[in-house]
Tab-separated table of N, CA and C in Angstrom:
chain	number	residue	atom	x	y	z
A	1	UNK	N	0.852	-1.163	0.000
A	1	UNK	CA	0.000	0.000	0.000
A	1	UNK	C	0.902	1.232	0.000
A	2	UNK	N	0.575	2.212	-0.817
A	2	UNK	CA	1.412	3.400	-0.924
A	2	UNK	C	1.290	4.258	0.335
A	3	UNK	N	2.346	5.043	0.642
A	3	UNK	CA	2.302	5.910	1.822
A	3	UNK	C	1.140	6.896	1.781
A	4	UNK	N	0.786	7.386	0.576
A	4	UNK	CA	-0.328	8.335	0.473
A	4	UNK	C	-1.653	7.685	0.860
A	5	UNK	N	-1.879	6.462	0.420
A	5	UNK	CA	-3.119	5.766	0.760
A	5	UNK	C	-3.142	5.470	2.254
A	6	UNK	N	-1.996	5.072	2.824
A	6	UNK	CA	-1.925	4.824	4.273
A	6	UNK	C	-2.275	6.085	5.053
A	7	UNK	N	-1.740	7.233	4.614
A	7	UNK	CA	-2.025	8.497	5.297
A	7	UNK	C	-3.506	8.832	5.231
A	8	UNK	N	-4.132	8.638	4.067
A	8	UNK	CA	-5.564	8.919	3.911
A	8	UNK	C	-6.377	8.020	4.818
A	9	UNK	N	-6.036	6.729	4.861
A	9	UNK	CA	-6.747	5.808	5.747
A	9	UNK	C	-6.549	6.186	7.204
A	10	UNK	N	-5.334	6.564	7.570
A	10	UNK	CA	-5.048	6.957	8.943
A	10	UNK	C	-5.878	8.170	9.345
A	11	UNK	N	-5.897	9.203	8.504
A	11	UNK	CA	-6.668	10.404	8.818
A	11	UNK	C	-8.145	10.062	8.956
A	12	UNK	N	-8.667	9.219	8.083
A	12	UNK	CA	-10.067	8.817	8.154
A	12	UNK	C	-10.362	8.079	9.451
A	13	UNK	N	-9.512	7.131	9.800
A	13	UNK	CA	-9.730	6.347	11.020
A	13	UNK	C	-9.619	7.222	12.249
A	14	UNK	N	-8.575	8.076	12.304
A	14	UNK	CA	-8.386	8.940	13.461
A	14	UNK	C	-9.558	9.894	13.617
A	15	UNK	N	-10.085	10.397	12.513
A	15	UNK	CA	-11.217	11.323	12.618
A	15	UNK	C	-12.489	10.622	13.061
A	16	UNK	N	-12.593	9.305	12.813
A	16	UNK	CA	-13.772	8.557	13.239
A	16	UNK	C	-13.680	8.076	14.683
A	17	UNK	N	-12.464	7.974	15.235
A	17	UNK	CA	-12.299	7.440	16.595
A	17	UNK	C	-13.125	8.179	17.640
A	18	UNK	N	-13.146	9.527	17.683
A	18	UNK	CA	-13.977	10.185	18.698
A	18	UNK	C	-15.458	9.844	18.554
A	19	UNK	N	-15.942	9.687	17.300
A	19	UNK	CA	-17.345	9.330	17.097
A	19	UNK	C	-17.609	7.911	17.571
A	20	UNK	N	-16.656	6.995	17.336
A	20	UNK	CA	-16.842	5.614	17.769
A	20	UNK	C	-16.912	5.537	19.287
A	21	UNK	N	-16.082	6.323	19.972
A	21	UNK	CA	-16.096	6.318	21.429
A	21	UNK	C	-17.435	6.847	21.933
A	22	UNK	N	-17.983	7.877	21.288
A	22	UNK	CA	-19.220	8.464	21.774
A	22	UNK	C	-20.419	7.547	21.610
A	23	UNK	N	-20.347	6.562	20.722
A	23	UNK	CA	-21.471	5.641	20.565
A	23	UNK	C	-21.195	4.294	21.216
A	24	UNK	N	-20.166	4.224	22.047
A	24	UNK	CA	-19.931	3.020	22.832
A	24	UNK	C	-19.027	1.997	22.193
A	25	UNK	N	-18.297	2.354	21.161
A	25	UNK	CA	-17.423	1.377	20.511
A	25	UNK	C	-16.214	1.032	21.373
A	26	UNK	N	-15.997	1.770	22.453
A	26	UNK	CA	-14.835	1.487	23.298
A	26	UNK	C	-14.936	0.114	23.942
A	27	UNK	N	-16.117	-0.477	23.974
A	27	UNK	CA	-16.273	-1.795	24.563
A	27	UNK	C	-15.838	-2.897	23.604
A	28	UNK	N	-15.560	-2.551	22.351
A	28	UNK	CA	-15.141	-3.544	21.374
A	28	UNK	C	-13.679	-3.914	21.613
A	29	UNK	N	-13.145	-4.914	20.894
A	29	UNK	CA	-11.750	-5.309	21.087
A	29	UNK	C	-10.810	-4.134	20.855
A	30	UNK	N	-9.588	-4.199	21.391
A	30	UNK	CA	-8.666	-3.075	21.265
A	30	UNK	C	-8.361	-2.754	19.815
A	31	UNK	N	-8.244	-1.467	19.537
A	31	UNK	CA	-7.938	-0.990	18.201
A	31	UNK	C	-6.434	-0.820	18.097
A	32	UNK	N	-5.802	-1.552	17.207
A	32	UNK	CA	-4.371	-1.421	16.987
A	32	UNK	C	-4.156	-1.016	15.536
A	33	UNK	N	-3.698	0.191	15.334
A	33	UNK	CA	-3.477	0.702	13.993
A	33	UNK	C	-1.993	0.692	13.688
A	34	UNK	N	-1.593	-0.038	12.687
A	34	UNK	CA	-0.187	-0.050	12.287
A	34	UNK	C	0.063	1.167	11.425
A	35	UNK	N	1.040	1.958	11.793
A	35	UNK	CA	1.339	3.175	11.052
A	35	UNK	C	2.821	3.240	10.747
A	36	UNK	N	3.349	2.163	10.238
A	36	UNK	CA	4.767	2.094	9.941
A	36	UNK	C	5.143	3.153	8.922
A	37	UNK	N	6.244	3.817	9.186
A	37	UNK	CA	6.740	4.803	8.235
A	37	UNK	C	6.184	6.190	8.457
A	38	UNK	N	5.245	6.394	9.347
A	38	UNK	CA	4.718	7.728	9.612
A	38	UNK	C	5.463	8.319	10.791
A	39	UNK	N	6.276	9.313	10.518
A	39	UNK	CA	7.081	9.921	11.557
A	39	UNK	C	6.218	10.863	12.376
A	40	UNK	N	6.385	10.780	13.677
A	40	UNK	CA	5.707	11.693	14.580
A	40	UNK	C	6.774	12.646	15.085
A	41	UNK	N	6.457	13.934	15.118
A	41	UNK	CA	7.422	14.926	15.555
A	41	UNK	C	7.796	14.762	17.011
A	42	UNK	N	8.604	15.673	17.506
A	42	UNK	CA	9.063	15.589	18.889
A	42	UNK	C	7.865	15.625	19.828
A	43	UNK	N	7.814	14.672	20.729
A	43	UNK	CA	6.702	14.553	21.660
A	43	UNK	C	6.971	15.372	22.908
A	44	UNK	N	5.889	15.872	23.543
A	44	UNK	CA	6.089	16.600	24.792
A	44	UNK	C	6.740	15.692	25.833
A	45	UNK	N	7.592	16.277	26.641
A	45	UNK	CA	8.224	15.508	27.706
A	45	UNK	C	7.225	15.289	28.823
A	46	UNK	N	7.399	14.263	29.581
A	46	UNK	CA	6.507	13.988	30.690
A	46	UNK	C	6.972	12.765	31.426
A	47	UNK	N	6.128	12.266	32.286
A	47	UNK	CA	6.483	11.071	33.031
A	47	UNK	C	5.242	10.232	33.218
A	48	UNK	N	5.414	9.068	33.752
A	48	UNK	CA	4.298	8.179	34.018
A	48	UNK	C	3.688	8.418	35.376
A	49	UNK	N	3.990	9.570	35.987
A	49	UNK	CA	3.431	9.859	37.305
A	49	UNK	C	2.769	11.220	37.334
A	50	UNK	N	1.921	11.414	38.325
A	50	UNK	CA	1.280	12.706	38.562
A	50	UNK	C	2.100	13.451	39.597
A	51	UNK	N	1.794	14.728	39.840
A	51	UNK	CA	2.517	15.448	40.894
A	51	UNK	C	2.396	14.759	42.263
A	52	UNK	N	1.304	14.051	42.497
A	52	UNK	CA	1.139	13.364	43.776
A	52	UNK	C	1.898	12.039	43.810
A	53	UNK	N	2.531	11.653	42.692
A	53	UNK	CA	3.331	10.438	42.661
A	53	UNK	C	2.575	9.197	42.232
A	54	UNK	N	1.281	9.315	41.902
A	54	UNK	CA	0.524	8.147	41.451
A	54	UNK	C	1.015	7.727	40.070
A	55	UNK	N	1.213	6.448	39.868
A	55	UNK	CA	1.665	5.962	38.566
A	55	UNK	C	0.466	5.782	37.656
A	56	UNK	N	0.519	6.380	36.476
A	56	UNK	CA	-0.536	6.226	35.493
A	56	UNK	C	-0.173	5.192	34.439
A	57	UNK	N	1.086	5.134	34.037
A	57	UNK	CA	1.499	4.215	32.983
A	57	UNK	C	2.630	3.344	33.510
A	58	UNK	N	2.448	2.037	33.397
A	58	UNK	CA	3.491	1.092	33.759
A	58	UNK	C	3.744	0.180	32.560
A	59	UNK	N	4.999	0.053	32.177
A	59	UNK	CA	5.389	-0.949	31.180
A	59	UNK	C	5.916	-2.131	31.982
A	60	UNK	N	5.167	-3.221	31.956
A	60	UNK	CA	5.497	-4.390	32.759
A	60	UNK	C	6.549	-5.271	32.083
A	61	UNK	N	6.547	-5.303	30.768
A	61	UNK	CA	7.527	-6.087	30.007
A	61	UNK	C	7.566	-5.544	28.585
A	62	UNK	N	8.711	-5.573	27.953
A	62	UNK	CA	10.007	-5.988	28.470
A	62	UNK	C	10.545	-4.958	29.458
A	63	UNK	N	11.537	-5.364	30.217
A	63	UNK	CA	12.154	-4.477	31.198
A	63	UNK	C	12.999	-3.423	30.498
A	64	UNK	N	13.140	-2.280	31.148
A	64	UNK	CA	14.021	-1.242	30.632
A	64	UNK	C	15.435	-1.819	30.541
A	65	UNK	N	16.086	-1.658	29.390
A	65	UNK	CA	17.432	-2.177	29.183
A	65	UNK	C	17.473	-3.615	28.705
A	66	UNK	N	16.313	-4.206	28.440
A	66	UNK	CA	16.263	-5.611	28.012
A	66	UNK	C	16.973	-5.805	26.674
A	67	UNK	N	17.563	-6.997	26.508
A	67	UNK	CA	18.143	-7.397	25.233
A	67	UNK	C	17.215	-8.426	24.608
A	68	UNK	N	16.871	-8.189	23.340
A	68	UNK	CA	15.916	-9.037	22.628
A	68	UNK	C	16.613	-9.602	21.404
A	69	UNK	N	16.407	-10.878	21.144
A	69	UNK	CA	17.019	-11.508	19.991
A	69	UNK	C	16.445	-10.989	18.683
A	70	UNK	N	17.299	-10.888	17.671
A	70	UNK	CA	16.842	-10.461	16.346
A	70	UNK	C	15.787	-11.441	15.847
A	71	UNK	N	14.745	-10.936	15.246
A	71	UNK	CA	13.682	-11.769	14.703
A	71	UNK	C	12.623	-12.156	15.721
A	72	UNK	N	12.813	-11.777	16.986
A	72	UNK	CA	11.833	-12.083	18.033
A	72	UNK	C	10.864	-10.907	18.126
A	73	UNK	N	9.555	-11.145	17.985
A	73	UNK	CA	8.588	-10.048	18.104
A	73	UNK	C	8.638	-9.414	19.497
A	74	UNK	N	8.547	-8.093	19.539
A	74	UNK	CA	8.524	-7.355	20.804
A	74	UNK	C	7.061	-7.142	21.180
A	75	UNK	N	6.681	-7.655	22.341
A	75	UNK	CA	5.305	-7.512	22.822
A	75	UNK	C	5.349	-6.760	24.141
A	76	UNK	N	4.714	-5.584	24.159
A	76	UNK	CA	4.631	-4.792	25.391
A	76	UNK	C	3.527	-5.338	26.269
A	77	UNK	N	3.797	-5.449	27.545
A	77	UNK	CA	2.769	-5.735	28.547
A	77	UNK	C	2.671	-4.460	29.363
A	78	UNK	N	1.454	-3.938	29.550
A	78	UNK	CA	1.303	-2.625	30.175
A	78	UNK	C	0.065	-2.572	31.064
A	79	UNK	N	0.051	-1.552	31.921
A	79	UNK	CA	-1.084	-1.276	32.794
A	79	UNK	C	-1.189	0.241	32.915
A	80	UNK	N	-2.343	0.799	32.588
A	80	UNK	CA	-2.526	2.249	32.549
A	80	UNK	C	-3.761	2.644	33.353
A	81	UNK	N	-3.626	3.708	34.122
A	81	UNK	CA	-4.777	4.375	34.732
A	81	UNK	C	-4.789	5.767	34.123
A	82	UNK	N	-5.844	6.104	33.404
A	82	UNK	CA	-5.890	7.380	32.693
A	82	UNK	C	-5.935	8.566	33.638
A	83	UNK	N	-5.244	9.628	33.248
A	83	UNK	CA	-5.348	10.908	33.945
A	83	UNK	C	-6.756	11.463	33.681
A	84	UNK	N	-7.170	12.463	34.442
A	84	UNK	CA	-8.545	12.971	34.280
A	84	UNK	C	-8.939	13.364	32.853
A	85	UNK	N	-8.011	13.920	32.063
A	85	UNK	CA	-8.364	14.314	30.699
A	85	UNK	C	-7.890	13.308	29.651
A	86	UNK	N	-7.428	12.128	30.074
A	86	UNK	CA	-6.969	11.106	29.139
A	86	UNK	C	-8.123	10.277	28.600
A	87	UNK	N	-7.938	9.720	27.396
A	87	UNK	CA	-8.967	8.904	26.750
A	87	UNK	C	-8.435	7.566	26.272
A	88	UNK	N	-7.178	7.536	25.819
A	88	UNK	CA	-6.580	6.314	25.287
A	88	UNK	C	-5.065	6.486	25.270
A	89	UNK	N	-4.349	5.462	24.770
A	89	UNK	CA	-2.893	5.525	24.732
A	89	UNK	C	-2.370	5.302	23.316
A	90	UNK	N	-1.215	5.900	23.057
A	90	UNK	CA	-0.505	5.730	21.794
A	90	UNK	C	0.793	4.994	22.084
A	91	UNK	N	1.226	4.154	21.157
A	91	UNK	CA	2.482	3.414	21.269
A	91	UNK	C	3.470	3.971	20.244
A	92	UNK	N	4.726	4.156	20.663
A	92	UNK	CA	5.769	4.711	19.792
A	92	UNK	C	7.022	3.856	19.847
A	93	UNK	N	7.679	3.735	18.705
A	93	UNK	CA	9.006	3.132	18.625
A	93	UNK	C	9.890	4.151	17.924
A	94	UNK	N	10.904	4.638	18.620
A	94	UNK	CA	11.840	5.618	18.059
A	94	UNK	C	11.108	6.819	17.459
A	95	UNK	N	10.140	7.355	18.195
A	95	UNK	CA	9.334	8.519	17.792
A	95	UNK	C	8.460	8.292	16.572
A	96	UNK	N	8.227	7.026	16.207
A	96	UNK	CA	7.285	6.690	15.142
A	96	UNK	C	6.084	6.034	15.805
A	97	UNK	N	4.896	6.524	15.500
A	97	UNK	CA	3.702	5.940	16.100
A	97	UNK	C	3.501	4.527	15.559
A	98	UNK	N	3.340	3.579	16.480
A	98	UNK	CA	3.158	2.179	16.106
A	98	UNK	C	1.705	1.749	16.240
A	99	UNK	N	0.876	2.524	16.928
A	99	UNK	CA	-0.527	2.175	17.088
A	99	UNK	C	-1.142	2.866	18.274
A	100	UNK	N	-2.390	2.516	18.536
A	100	UNK	CA	-3.106	3.067	19.682
A	100	UNK	C	-4.070	2.031	20.210
A	101	UNK	N	-4.530	2.263	21.445
A	101	UNK	CA	-5.477	1.333	22.047
A	101	UNK	C	-6.311	2.046	23.097
A	102	UNK	N	-7.543	1.603	23.223
A	102	UNK	CA	-8.417	2.056	24.312
A	102	UNK	C	-8.371	1.073	25.473
A	103	UNK	N	-7.701	-0.067	25.268
A	103	UNK	CA	-7.536	-1.043	26.344
A	103	UNK	C	-6.466	-0.517	27.295
A	104	UNK	N	-6.767	-0.497	28.578
A	104	UNK	CA	-5.860	0.101	29.543
A	104	UNK	C	-4.937	-0.907	30.217
A	105	UNK	N	-5.154	-2.167	29.966
A	105	UNK	CA	-4.297	-3.201	30.520
A	105	UNK	C	-4.227	-4.321	29.499
A	106	UNK	N	-3.031	-4.812	29.258
A	106	UNK	CA	-2.924	-5.904	28.303
A	106	UNK	C	-1.579	-5.936	27.628
A	107	UNK	N	-1.600	-6.357	26.369
A	107	UNK	CA	-0.381	-6.460	25.582
A	107	UNK	C	-0.576	-5.775	24.235
A	108	UNK	N	0.524	-5.371	23.649
A	108	UNK	CA	0.502	-4.738	22.333
A	108	UNK	C	1.752	-5.193	21.590
A	109	UNK	N	1.575	-5.811	20.433
A	109	UNK	CA	2.697	-6.316	19.654
A	109	UNK	C	3.275	-5.218	18.767
A	110	UNK	N	4.581	-5.021	18.889
A	110	UNK	CA	5.293	-4.068	18.046
A	110	UNK	C	5.952	-4.761	16.858
A	111	UNK	N	5.814	-6.090	16.782
A	111	UNK	CA	6.445	-6.856	15.718
A	111	UNK	C	7.939	-6.969	15.964
A	112	UNK	N	8.674	-7.329	14.934
A	112	UNK	CA	10.129	-7.448	15.075
A	112	UNK	C	10.762	-6.089	14.794
A	113	UNK	N	11.840	-5.814	15.494
A	113	UNK	CA	12.553	-4.548	15.332
A	113	UNK	C	13.932	-4.814	14.759
A	114	UNK	N	14.465	-3.849	14.060
A	114	UNK	CA	15.806	-3.955	13.483
A	114	UNK	C	16.848	-4.012	14.603
A	115	UNK	N	17.989	-4.634	14.343
A	115	UNK	CA	19.044	-4.645	15.355
A	115	UNK	C	19.428	-3.220	15.764
A	116	UNK	N	19.752	-3.070	17.044
A	116	UNK	CA	20.129	-1.768	17.584
A	116	UNK	C	19.316	-1.431	18.814
A	117	UNK	N	19.513	-0.217	19.314
A	117	UNK	CA	18.804	0.250	20.498
A	117	UNK	C	17.559	1.016	20.068
A	118	UNK	N	16.456	0.736	20.742
A	118	UNK	CA	15.169	1.361	20.395
A	118	UNK	C	14.511	1.958	21.624
A	119	UNK	N	13.926	3.144	21.442
A	119	UNK	CA	13.167	3.842	22.467
A	119	UNK	C	11.693	3.484	22.257
A	120	UNK	N	11.092	2.833	23.237
A	120	UNK	CA	9.687	2.417	23.149
A	120	UNK	C	8.898	3.200	24.189
A	121	UNK	N	7.819	3.853	23.760
A	121	UNK	CA	7.039	4.694	24.671
A	121	UNK	C	5.544	4.404	24.563
A	122	UNK	N	4.878	4.581	25.686
A	122	UNK	CA	3.420	4.611	25.742
A	122	UNK	C	3.067	6.012	26.208
A	123	UNK	N	2.214	6.701	25.440
A	123	UNK	CA	1.856	8.084	25.755
A	123	UNK	C	0.342	8.219	25.792
A	124	UNK	N	-0.121	8.943	26.785
A	124	UNK	CA	-1.552	9.135	26.970
A	124	UNK	C	-2.052	10.300	26.115
A	125	UNK	N	-3.265	10.130	25.558
A	125	UNK	CA	-3.838	11.140	24.675
A	125	UNK	C	-5.295	11.415	25.040
A	126	UNK	N	-5.760	12.597	24.637
A	126	UNK	CA	-7.163	12.966	24.820
A	126	UNK	C	-7.993	12.336	23.713
A	127	UNK	N	-9.300	12.527	23.777
A	127	UNK	CA	-10.192	12.006	22.738
A	127	UNK	C	-9.838	12.586	21.365
A	128	UNK	N	-9.229	13.773	21.335
A	128	UNK	CA	-8.828	14.419	20.082
A	128	UNK	C	-7.399	14.039	19.678
A	129	UNK	N	-6.804	13.036	20.350
A	129	UNK	CA	-5.462	12.524	20.060
A	129	UNK	C	-4.356	13.517	20.404
A	130	UNK	N	-4.630	14.457	21.289
A	130	UNK	CA	-3.618	15.388	21.765
A	130	UNK	C	-2.884	14.721	22.925
A	131	UNK	N	-1.561	14.623	22.818
A	131	UNK	CA	-0.766	14.017	23.883
A	131	UNK	C	-0.760	14.951	25.085
A	132	UNK	N	-0.960	14.383	26.282
A	132	UNK	CA	-1.097	15.224	27.474
A	132	UNK	C	0.158	15.259	28.332
A	133	UNK	N	1.224	14.592	27.913
A	133	UNK	CA	2.478	14.643	28.644
A	133	UNK	C	2.689	13.489	29.605
A	134	UNK	N	1.665	12.677	29.869
A	134	UNK	CA	1.844	11.509	30.718
A	134	UNK	C	2.355	10.382	29.829
A	135	UNK	N	3.556	9.900	30.117
A	135	UNK	CA	4.123	8.848	29.284
A	135	UNK	C	5.099	8.001	30.074
A	136	UNK	N	5.461	6.884	29.506
A	136	UNK	CA	6.469	5.989	30.088
A	136	UNK	C	7.263	5.441	28.925
A	137	UNK	N	8.601	5.487	29.032
A	137	UNK	CA	9.471	5.004	27.962
A	137	UNK	C	10.500	4.033	28.515
A	138	UNK	N	10.909	3.119	27.673
A	138	UNK	CA	11.985	2.184	27.991
A	138	UNK	C	12.924	2.104	26.793
A	139	UNK	N	14.136	1.635	27.045
A	139	UNK	CA	15.089	1.347	25.965
A	139	UNK	C	15.291	-0.153	25.908
A	140	UNK	N	15.261	-0.703	24.705
A	140	UNK	CA	15.573	-2.112	24.501
A	140	UNK	C	16.635	-2.209	23.408
A	141	UNK	N	17.412	-3.271	23.464
A	141	UNK	CA	18.439	-3.500	22.450
A	141	UNK	C	18.130	-4.811	21.746
A	142	UNK	N	18.041	-4.744	20.424
A	142	UNK	CA	17.827	-5.935	19.612
A	142	UNK	C	19.177	-6.379	19.096
A	143	UNK	N	19.514	-7.658	19.373
A	143	UNK	CA	20.833	-8.188	18.959
A	143	UNK	C	20.654	-9.316	17.974
């Protein structure tokens, strides 16, 4: 599929997501959108905690600093409690959006990654897909 067609489909899907949530589609299985090749600009800095120290985003696996064999799919295990203005989460690999989900606990497959060190992040977003600064990142090395 050409990058232009992928972009058109992405814009269409993203624009429909708020409408799907308003009619109760959030109860359906998690939505995972593959957006390989779409670069996301610099993301706002933040942390997985609130000023009171409550953890909103936890990456349970793989561990920060983990070494993963080449050709082995990377599957994130996570647990999220949304901030008051949060609606869903976005997944990033090296500042490229890998997908999104309304499921707040579970797993998300990133597929296989190229050899090297990769920055993997989960970032919280509003219903309008605006990142709110609550995020958690880890580094993994594929060998």
